[in-house]
Amino acid sequence: MLFFVFVAPACFALDFTAGLGKNKELLLFSKCEMKDWGSDRKLPGRPGPNDKLRLVGSSTLDFDTEANIGILDIWSGTVSAANKNNLKLNKELQFIVPGLDNEGVLSLKKSKMTCNGGVRISCHGGSRSLGKCVISLDDSSLLINRNFVSAFPLDGNAGFFNNKGRRGGIVLDLKGKSLMEIGGSLAHDLQLIDNAKDLTFTVKLSEQNGNIPLLRFEKAANLAPVDVEIELKNAPAKGTHSLIELDYRRQKLEKFRSLKLNGRAYTLGDEFDLGGRTAAIKIAAAKSPTSKDRSTANDLVLEVK
């Protein structure tokens, strides 16, 4: 009698770790040393479509070539950067960001990242303070197919962070011709909602060379606890330009935790001069040709006359 055993390729997924050196390092994805997590065993080759890549220490990992991996795990104190390269994540983008004033950064410049899974932001159990997850897009796109979730463990800190007024949390920093699209829902940890003194979810949208970035949510997204900062210097073409789009028709957009224009508090609907033109930021229906819902007034737009 013959027995056949089939083993799924995912069973052979490896756990690559970069940045284990004691010093601050600039690492190149194409040739830096990577080890197996939890051991000193060097791993050959580069992470593949089923594998996990974890960046630790105080390192910057430069994706100097295109990459197709399973999971990218970014820890506090590290930067994962790409310039003019395309990255694909088949599973998930993760951030582990404990520690006051620490940042875990994903920086894309003239690049594209596609994440077939979701984004998860967390910290170690027992963390008493929270750093920042920073996603920076400069003329780049980040397409996320599933949910964007922050979930911080309650054990060891009784569910409370004390950042001494120096806010940790999440920063989405979009510049120029950038697009960040979240295909799933936006799910906040309750501490981001209840502890505004120490935690923030900040969305920064900066015009660059007349180009306006766009943040789009395809499903439920509560933006009431979000701090929005908009930077405008040059006037784009006349018309209506989307800043934040909510494609889910039942999702209301009425207010933010705070709203600033060029560093100052701004009231929705107030007109201002933008390069000799009259402009205003409003909640209205999106007019962009790529929007899936151009009839519901639940989008943040810039109107230029």
mmCIF file of C-alpha atoms in Angstrom:
data_model
loop_
_atom_site.group_PDB
_atom_site.id
_atom_site.type_symbol
_atom_site.label_atom_id
_atom_site.label_comp_id
_atom_site.label_asym_id
_atom_site.label_seq_id
_atom_site.Cartn_x
_atom_site.Cartn_y
_atom_site.Cartn_z
ATOM 1 C CA MET A 1 0.000 0.000 0.000
ATOM 2 C CA LEU A 2 1.332 3.395 -0.969
ATOM 3 C CA PHE A 3 0.886 6.550 1.081
ATOM 4 C CA PHE A 4 1.255 10.003 -0.412
ATOM 5 C CA VAL A 5 1.982 12.972 1.805
ATOM 6 C CA PHE A 6 1.410 16.456 0.456
ATOM 7 C CA VAL A 7 3.053 19.317 2.324
ATOM 8 C CA ALA A 8 1.889 22.852 1.603
ATOM 9 C CA PRO A 9 4.643 25.239 0.535
ATOM 10 C CA ALA A 10 3.670 27.588 3.392
ATOM 11 C CA CYS A 11 5.005 24.954 5.829
ATOM 12 C CA PHE A 12 8.479 25.796 4.607
ATOM 13 C CA ALA A 13 8.165 29.530 5.290
ATOM 14 C CA LEU A 14 11.328 30.971 6.822
ATOM 15 C CA ASP A 15 11.695 33.762 9.358
ATOM 16 C CA PHE A 16 14.434 36.137 8.177
ATOM 17 C CA THR A 17 15.795 38.817 10.514
ATOM 18 C CA ALA A 18 17.984 41.767 9.533
ATOM 19 C CA GLY A 19 19.585 44.384 11.764
ATOM 20 C CA LEU A 20 20.863 42.159 14.578
ATOM 21 C CA GLY A 21 24.159 44.050 14.738
ATOM 22 C CA LYS A 22 24.791 46.307 17.720
ATOM 23 C CA ASN A 23 25.534 49.401 15.635
ATOM 24 C CA LYS A 24 23.256 51.582 13.550
ATOM 25 C CA GLU A 25 23.510 50.225 10.030
ATOM 26 C CA LEU A 26 22.453 50.903 6.450
ATOM 27 C CA LEU A 27 21.531 47.530 4.989
ATOM 28 C CA LEU A 28 20.926 46.645 1.354
ATOM 29 C CA PHE A 29 18.174 44.108 0.781
ATOM 30 C CA SER A 30 20.087 42.539 -2.115
ATOM 31 C CA LYS A 31 23.121 41.515 -0.076
ATOM 32 C CA CYS A 32 22.820 42.181 3.658
ATOM 33 C CA GLU A 33 23.269 39.353 6.160
ATOM 34 C CA MET A 34 20.042 37.800 7.436
ATOM 35 C CA LYS A 35 19.625 35.270 10.209
ATOM 36 C CA ASP A 36 16.968 32.926 11.442
ATOM 37 C CA TRP A 37 14.873 34.581 14.179
ATOM 38 C CA GLY A 38 15.854 33.209 17.581
ATOM 39 C CA SER A 39 19.187 31.757 16.495
ATOM 40 C CA ASP A 40 22.521 32.777 15.017
ATOM 41 C CA ARG A 41 22.023 30.597 11.960
ATOM 42 C CA LYS A 42 22.619 32.539 8.770
ATOM 43 C CA LEU A 43 19.949 32.086 6.141
ATOM 44 C CA PRO A 44 20.953 31.801 2.485
ATOM 45 C CA GLY A 45 19.332 33.809 -0.251
ATOM 46 C CA ARG A 46 16.579 36.381 0.189
ATOM 47 C CA PRO A 47 13.066 36.082 1.674
ATOM 48 C CA GLY A 48 10.526 34.661 -0.766
ATOM 49 C CA PRO A 49 6.749 34.922 -1.259
ATOM 50 C CA ASN A 50 5.951 32.810 1.837
ATOM 51 C CA ASP A 51 8.688 34.119 4.120
ATOM 52 C CA LYS A 52 8.739 36.730 6.858
ATOM 53 C CA LEU A 53 11.302 39.538 6.986
ATOM 54 C CA ARG A 54 11.783 41.249 10.341
ATOM 55 C CA LEU A 55 13.860 44.428 10.735
ATOM 56 C CA VAL A 56 15.194 45.084 14.244
ATOM 57 C CA GLY A 57 17.878 47.124 16.003
ATOM 58 C CA SER A 58 18.616 50.644 14.763
ATOM 59 C CA SER A 59 18.922 49.812 11.102
ATOM 60 C CA THR A 60 17.722 51.200 7.798
ATOM 61 C CA LEU A 61 16.901 48.551 5.209
ATOM 62 C CA ASP A 62 17.115 49.839 1.641
ATOM 63 C CA PHE A 63 15.076 47.770 -0.804
ATOM 64 C CA ASP A 64 17.561 48.362 -3.615
ATOM 65 C CA THR A 65 15.818 45.764 -5.792
ATOM 66 C CA GLU A 66 12.236 44.688 -6.283
ATOM 67 C CA ALA A 67 10.996 42.270 -3.626
ATOM 68 C CA ASN A 68 8.206 39.707 -3.311
ATOM 69 C CA ILE A 69 7.902 38.436 0.271
ATOM 70 C CA GLY A 70 5.245 37.149 2.629
ATOM 71 C CA ILE A 71 5.378 39.450 5.666
ATOM 72 C CA LEU A 72 7.351 42.624 6.402
ATOM 73 C CA ASP A 73 7.708 43.254 10.149
ATOM 74 C CA ILE A 74 9.063 46.704 11.082
ATOM 75 C CA TRP A 75 10.226 47.304 14.665
ATOM 76 C CA SER A 76 10.805 50.513 16.627
ATOM 77 C CA GLY A 77 14.023 52.293 15.720
ATOM 78 C CA THR A 78 14.150 50.946 12.167
ATOM 79 C CA VAL A 79 13.401 52.250 8.680
ATOM 80 C CA SER A 80 12.358 50.163 5.673
ATOM 81 C CA ALA A 81 12.848 52.264 2.542
ATOM 82 C CA ALA A 82 12.393 51.916 -1.210
ATOM 83 C CA ASN A 83 13.301 54.374 -3.962
ATOM 84 C CA LYS A 84 12.025 53.661 -7.485
ATOM 85 C CA ASN A 85 11.280 50.018 -6.716
ATOM 86 C CA ASN A 86 8.152 47.879 -6.476
ATOM 87 C CA LEU A 87 7.461 45.719 -3.433
ATOM 88 C CA LYS A 88 4.864 43.007 -2.960
ATOM 89 C CA LEU A 89 3.698 41.533 0.341
ATOM 90 C CA ASN A 90 1.625 38.392 -0.022
ATOM 91 C CA LYS A 91 0.437 38.323 3.580
ATOM 92 C CA GLU A 92 0.808 41.276 5.939
ATOM 93 C CA LEU A 93 2.607 44.499 6.839
ATOM 94 C CA GLN A 94 3.356 44.630 10.569
ATOM 95 C CA PHE A 95 4.700 47.276 12.940
ATOM 96 C CA ILE A 96 5.929 46.631 16.501
ATOM 97 C CA VAL A 97 6.435 50.068 18.055
ATOM 98 C CA PRO A 98 6.982 50.163 21.820
ATOM 99 C CA GLY A 99 9.083 52.839 23.492
ATOM 100 C CA LEU A 100 8.743 56.560 24.039
ATOM 101 C CA ASP A 101 9.855 58.662 21.017
ATOM 102 C CA ASN A 102 10.782 55.567 18.987
ATOM 103 C CA GLU A 103 9.575 55.178 15.410
ATOM 104 C CA GLY A 104 9.155 52.254 13.069
ATOM 105 C CA VAL A 105 9.131 53.704 9.545
ATOM 106 C CA LEU A 106 8.080 52.560 6.091
ATOM 107 C CA SER A 107 9.345 55.084 3.536
ATOM 108 C CA LEU A 108 8.454 54.837 -0.149
ATOM 109 C CA LYS A 109 9.745 57.303 -2.741
ATOM 110 C CA LYS A 110 8.580 56.981 -6.340
ATOM 111 C CA SER A 111 7.761 53.387 -5.485
ATOM 112 C CA LYS A 112 4.777 51.067 -5.239
ATOM 113 C CA MET A 113 3.924 48.555 -2.545
ATOM 114 C CA THR A 114 1.049 46.092 -2.805
ATOM 115 C CA CYS A 115 -0.041 44.266 0.328
ATOM 116 C CA ASN A 116 -2.400 41.355 -0.318
ATOM 117 C CA GLY A 117 -3.187 41.110 3.384
ATOM 118 C CA GLY A 118 -3.668 43.879 5.919
ATOM 119 C CA VAL A 119 -1.676 46.155 8.204
ATOM 120 C CA ARG A 120 -1.313 45.412 11.914
ATOM 121 C CA ILE A 121 0.231 47.848 14.424
ATOM 122 C CA SER A 122 1.078 46.648 17.915
ATOM 123 C CA CYS A 123 3.728 46.614 20.648
ATOM 124 C CA HIS A 124 5.277 44.152 23.053
ATOM 125 C CA GLY A 125 3.236 42.971 26.014
ATOM 126 C CA GLY A 126 4.142 44.972 29.109
ATOM 127 C CA SER A 127 5.071 48.112 27.148
ATOM 128 C CA ARG A 128 4.528 51.205 29.295
ATOM 129 C CA SER A 129 4.855 53.697 26.458
ATOM 130 C CA LEU A 130 4.191 53.685 22.734
ATOM 131 C CA GLY A 131 6.322 54.876 19.852
ATOM 132 C CA LYS A 132 5.076 55.721 16.373
ATOM 133 C CA CYS A 133 4.286 53.746 13.279
ATOM 134 C CA VAL A 134 5.156 56.082 10.398
ATOM 135 C CA ILE A 135 4.121 55.343 6.812
ATOM 136 C CA SER A 136 5.675 57.913 4.473
ATOM 137 C CA LEU A 137 4.759 58.081 0.782
ATOM 138 C CA ASP A 138 6.523 60.505 -1.556
ATOM 139 C CA ASP A 139 5.054 60.315 -5.073
ATOM 140 C CA SER A 140 4.309 56.676 -4.263
ATOM 141 C CA SER A 141 1.437 54.252 -3.794
ATOM 142 C CA LEU A 142 0.554 51.772 -1.068
ATOM 143 C CA LEU A 143 -2.332 49.441 -1.874
ATOM 144 C CA ILE A 144 -3.657 47.387 1.045
ATOM 145 C CA ASN A 145 -6.250 44.726 0.284
ATOM 146 C CA ARG A 146 -7.514 44.042 3.794
ATOM 147 C CA ASN A 147 -7.948 45.739 7.181
ATOM 148 C CA PHE A 148 -5.783 48.407 8.801
ATOM 149 C CA VAL A 149 -5.728 47.509 12.507
ATOM 150 C CA SER A 150 -4.102 48.880 15.653
ATOM 151 C CA ALA A 151 -4.230 46.455 18.595
ATOM 152 C CA PHE A 152 -2.114 46.973 21.704
ATOM 153 C CA PRO A 153 -1.830 44.212 24.344
ATOM 154 C CA LEU A 154 -3.385 44.920 27.727
ATOM 155 C CA ASP A 155 -1.191 42.641 29.810
ATOM 156 C CA GLY A 156 1.482 44.282 31.933
ATOM 157 C CA ASN A 157 0.328 47.859 31.426
ATOM 158 C CA ALA A 158 -3.280 47.540 32.636
ATOM 159 C CA GLY A 159 -4.382 48.863 29.276
ATOM 160 C CA PHE A 160 -2.825 52.298 29.671
ATOM 161 C CA PHE A 161 0.236 53.974 28.196
ATOM 162 C CA ASN A 162 1.973 56.903 29.841
ATOM 163 C CA ASN A 163 3.830 58.818 27.144
ATOM 164 C CA LYS A 164 4.262 61.882 29.374
ATOM 165 C CA GLY A 165 2.372 63.990 26.854
ATOM 166 C CA ARG A 166 4.699 63.043 23.977
ATOM 167 C CA ARG A 167 2.230 61.353 21.688
ATOM 168 C CA GLY A 168 2.853 57.963 20.161
ATOM 169 C CA GLY A 169 0.589 56.167 17.727
ATOM 170 C CA ILE A 170 0.233 56.222 13.951
ATOM 171 C CA VAL A 171 1.310 58.750 11.311
ATOM 172 C CA LEU A 172 0.325 58.480 7.645
ATOM 173 C CA ASP A 173 2.452 61.034 5.759
ATOM 174 C CA LEU A 174 1.491 61.403 2.078
ATOM 175 C CA LYS A 175 3.213 63.829 -0.266
ATOM 176 C CA GLY A 176 2.677 64.846 -3.873
ATOM 177 C CA LYS A 177 1.303 62.338 -6.319
ATOM 178 C CA SER A 178 0.753 59.648 -3.689
ATOM 179 C CA LEU A 179 -2.095 57.211 -3.156
ATOM 180 C CA MET A 180 -2.780 55.093 -0.101
ATOM 181 C CA GLU A 181 -5.746 52.791 -0.534
ATOM 182 C CA ILE A 182 -7.130 50.539 2.203
ATOM 183 C CA GLY A 183 -9.412 47.824 0.853
ATOM 184 C CA GLY A 184 -10.655 46.634 4.246
ATOM 185 C CA SER A 185 -11.891 48.413 7.353
ATOM 186 C CA LEU A 186 -10.039 50.815 9.639
ATOM 187 C CA ALA A 187 -10.070 49.420 13.196
ATOM 188 C CA HIS A 188 -8.701 51.560 16.046
ATOM 189 C CA ASP A 189 -7.434 50.309 19.378
ATOM 190 C CA LEU A 190 -9.629 51.979 22.011
ATOM 191 C CA GLN A 191 -6.584 53.682 23.522
ATOM 192 C CA LEU A 192 -6.151 55.720 20.334
ATOM 193 C CA ILE A 193 -9.707 56.943 20.814
ATOM 194 C CA ASP A 194 -9.727 57.478 24.586
ATOM 195 C CA ASN A 195 -6.181 58.663 25.334
ATOM 196 C CA ALA A 196 -5.710 61.700 23.091
ATOM 197 C CA LYS A 197 -3.062 63.146 25.412
ATOM 198 C CA ASP A 198 -0.608 60.337 24.802
ATOM 199 C CA LEU A 199 -1.743 58.738 21.538
ATOM 200 C CA THR A 200 -2.582 60.009 18.076
ATOM 201 C CA PHE A 201 -3.638 58.831 14.647
ATOM 202 C CA THR A 202 -2.320 61.582 12.380
ATOM 203 C CA VAL A 203 -2.906 61.937 8.649
ATOM 204 C CA LYS A 204 -0.563 64.390 6.887
ATOM 205 C CA LEU A 205 -1.406 65.383 3.312
ATOM 206 C CA SER A 206 1.117 67.648 1.568
ATOM 207 C CA GLU A 207 0.820 69.181 -1.893
ATOM 208 C CA GLN A 208 4.001 68.861 -3.928
ATOM 209 C CA ASN A 209 4.573 70.472 -7.332
ATOM 210 C CA GLY A 210 0.837 71.062 -7.658
ATOM 211 C CA ASN A 211 0.012 67.408 -6.993
ATOM 212 C CA ILE A 212 -2.407 66.444 -4.216
ATOM 213 C CA PRO A 213 -2.101 63.085 -2.389
ATOM 214 C CA LEU A 214 -5.132 60.876 -1.789
ATOM 215 C CA LEU A 215 -6.050 58.581 1.092
ATOM 216 C CA ARG A 216 -8.907 56.215 0.230
ATOM 217 C CA PHE A 217 -10.903 53.815 2.413
ATOM 218 C CA GLU A 218 -13.102 51.273 0.648
ATOM 219 C CA LYS A 219 -14.927 50.048 3.757
ATOM 220 C CA ALA A 220 -15.862 51.315 7.230
ATOM 221 C CA ALA A 221 -13.471 53.963 8.575
ATOM 222 C CA ASN A 222 -14.168 56.060 11.665
ATOM 223 C CA LEU A 223 -12.120 59.244 11.207
ATOM 224 C CA ALA A 224 -13.521 61.132 14.224
ATOM 225 C CA PRO A 225 -10.409 60.350 16.368
ATOM 226 C CA VAL A 226 -7.986 61.326 13.580
ATOM 227 C CA ASP A 227 -5.787 64.447 13.523
ATOM 228 C CA VAL A 228 -5.534 65.800 9.966
ATOM 229 C CA GLU A 229 -2.717 68.123 8.840
ATOM 230 C CA ILE A 230 -2.799 69.592 5.326
ATOM 231 C CA GLU A 231 0.068 71.488 3.687
ATOM 232 C CA LEU A 232 -0.670 73.546 0.568
ATOM 233 C CA LYS A 233 1.735 75.934 -1.171
ATOM 234 C CA ASN A 234 1.031 75.783 -4.892
ATOM 235 C CA ALA A 235 -2.439 75.829 -6.407
ATOM 236 C CA PRO A 236 -3.441 72.748 -8.400
ATOM 237 C CA ALA A 237 -5.753 73.072 -11.394
ATOM 238 C CA LYS A 238 -9.194 74.550 -10.847
ATOM 239 C CA GLY A 239 -11.792 72.060 -9.700
ATOM 240 C CA THR A 240 -12.420 69.586 -6.894
ATOM 241 C CA HIS A 241 -9.495 67.515 -5.643
ATOM 242 C CA SER A 242 -9.999 64.587 -3.279
ATOM 243 C CA LEU A 243 -7.914 64.474 -0.106
ATOM 244 C CA ILE A 244 -9.661 61.634 1.737
ATOM 245 C CA GLU A 245 -12.283 59.415 0.117
ATOM 246 C CA LEU A 246 -14.712 57.093 1.875
ATOM 247 C CA ASP A 247 -16.172 54.673 -0.659
ATOM 248 C CA TYR A 248 -18.483 53.051 1.899
ATOM 249 C CA ARG A 249 -21.729 54.988 1.507
ATOM 250 C CA ARG A 250 -22.977 54.358 5.039
ATOM 251 C CA GLN A 251 -19.827 55.791 6.586
ATOM 252 C CA LYS A 252 -20.376 59.352 7.774
ATOM 253 C CA LEU A 253 -17.677 61.994 7.832
ATOM 254 C CA GLU A 254 -18.607 64.901 10.063
ATOM 255 C CA LYS A 255 -15.512 65.949 11.981
ATOM 256 C CA PHE A 256 -11.946 65.113 12.942
ATOM 257 C CA ARG A 257 -10.217 65.294 16.296
ATOM 258 C CA SER A 258 -8.311 68.253 14.866
ATOM 259 C CA LEU A 259 -7.774 69.844 11.458
ATOM 260 C CA LYS A 260 -4.837 72.069 10.521
ATOM 261 C CA LEU A 261 -3.960 73.893 7.318
ATOM 262 C CA ASN A 262 -0.333 74.957 6.926
ATOM 263 C CA GLY A 263 0.250 74.531 10.651
ATOM 264 C CA ARG A 264 -2.794 76.468 11.859
ATOM 265 C CA ALA A 265 -6.210 75.344 13.041
ATOM 266 C CA TYR A 266 -8.689 75.359 10.173
ATOM 267 C CA THR A 267 -12.491 75.373 10.065
ATOM 268 C CA LEU A 268 -14.095 73.386 7.264
ATOM 269 C CA GLY A 269 -15.532 75.604 4.546
ATOM 270 C CA ASP A 270 -13.421 78.685 5.290
ATOM 271 C CA GLU A 271 -12.031 80.185 2.087
ATOM 272 C CA PHE A 272 -8.345 81.047 1.728
ATOM 273 C CA ASP A 273 -5.932 82.272 -0.932
ATOM 274 C CA LEU A 274 -3.917 79.595 -2.688
ATOM 275 C CA GLY A 275 -1.503 80.904 -5.282
ATOM 276 C CA GLY A 276 -3.821 83.769 -6.197
ATOM 277 C CA ARG A 277 -6.904 81.558 -6.356
ATOM 278 C CA THR A 278 -9.749 81.112 -3.904
ATOM 279 C CA ALA A 279 -9.813 77.714 -2.248
ATOM 280 C CA ALA A 280 -11.643 75.896 0.529
ATOM 281 C CA ILE A 281 -11.540 72.480 2.166
ATOM 282 C CA LYS A 282 -14.937 70.852 2.555
ATOM 283 C CA ILE A 283 -16.797 67.635 3.205
ATOM 284 C CA ALA A 284 -18.506 66.848 -0.091
ATOM 285 C CA ALA A 285 -18.875 64.123 -2.699
ATOM 286 C CA ALA A 286 -15.687 63.106 -4.485
ATOM 287 C CA LYS A 287 -15.334 64.052 -8.136
ATOM 288 C CA SER A 288 -12.278 61.979 -9.036
ATOM 289 C CA PRO A 289 -12.806 59.522 -11.918
ATOM 290 C CA THR A 290 -11.323 56.686 -9.843
ATOM 291 C CA SER A 291 -13.758 57.123 -6.951
ATOM 292 C CA LYS A 292 -16.267 54.294 -6.518
ATOM 293 C CA ASP A 293 -18.858 56.628 -4.971
ATOM 294 C CA ARG A 294 -19.332 60.092 -6.425
ATOM 295 C CA SER A 295 -22.760 60.772 -4.951
ATOM 296 C CA THR A 296 -22.342 60.574 -1.158
ATOM 297 C CA ALA A 297 -21.057 63.691 0.607
ATOM 298 C CA ASN A 298 -18.646 61.897 2.925
ATOM 299 C CA ASP A 299 -15.269 62.801 1.412
ATOM 300 C CA LEU A 300 -12.718 65.479 2.297
ATOM 301 C CA VAL A 301 -12.032 67.596 -0.777
ATOM 302 C CA LEU A 302 -10.135 70.712 -1.811
ATOM 303 C CA GLU A 303 -12.107 73.081 -4.013
ATOM 304 C CA VAL A 304 -10.095 75.542 -6.115
ATOM 305 C CA LYS A 305 -11.851 78.324 -8.040
#
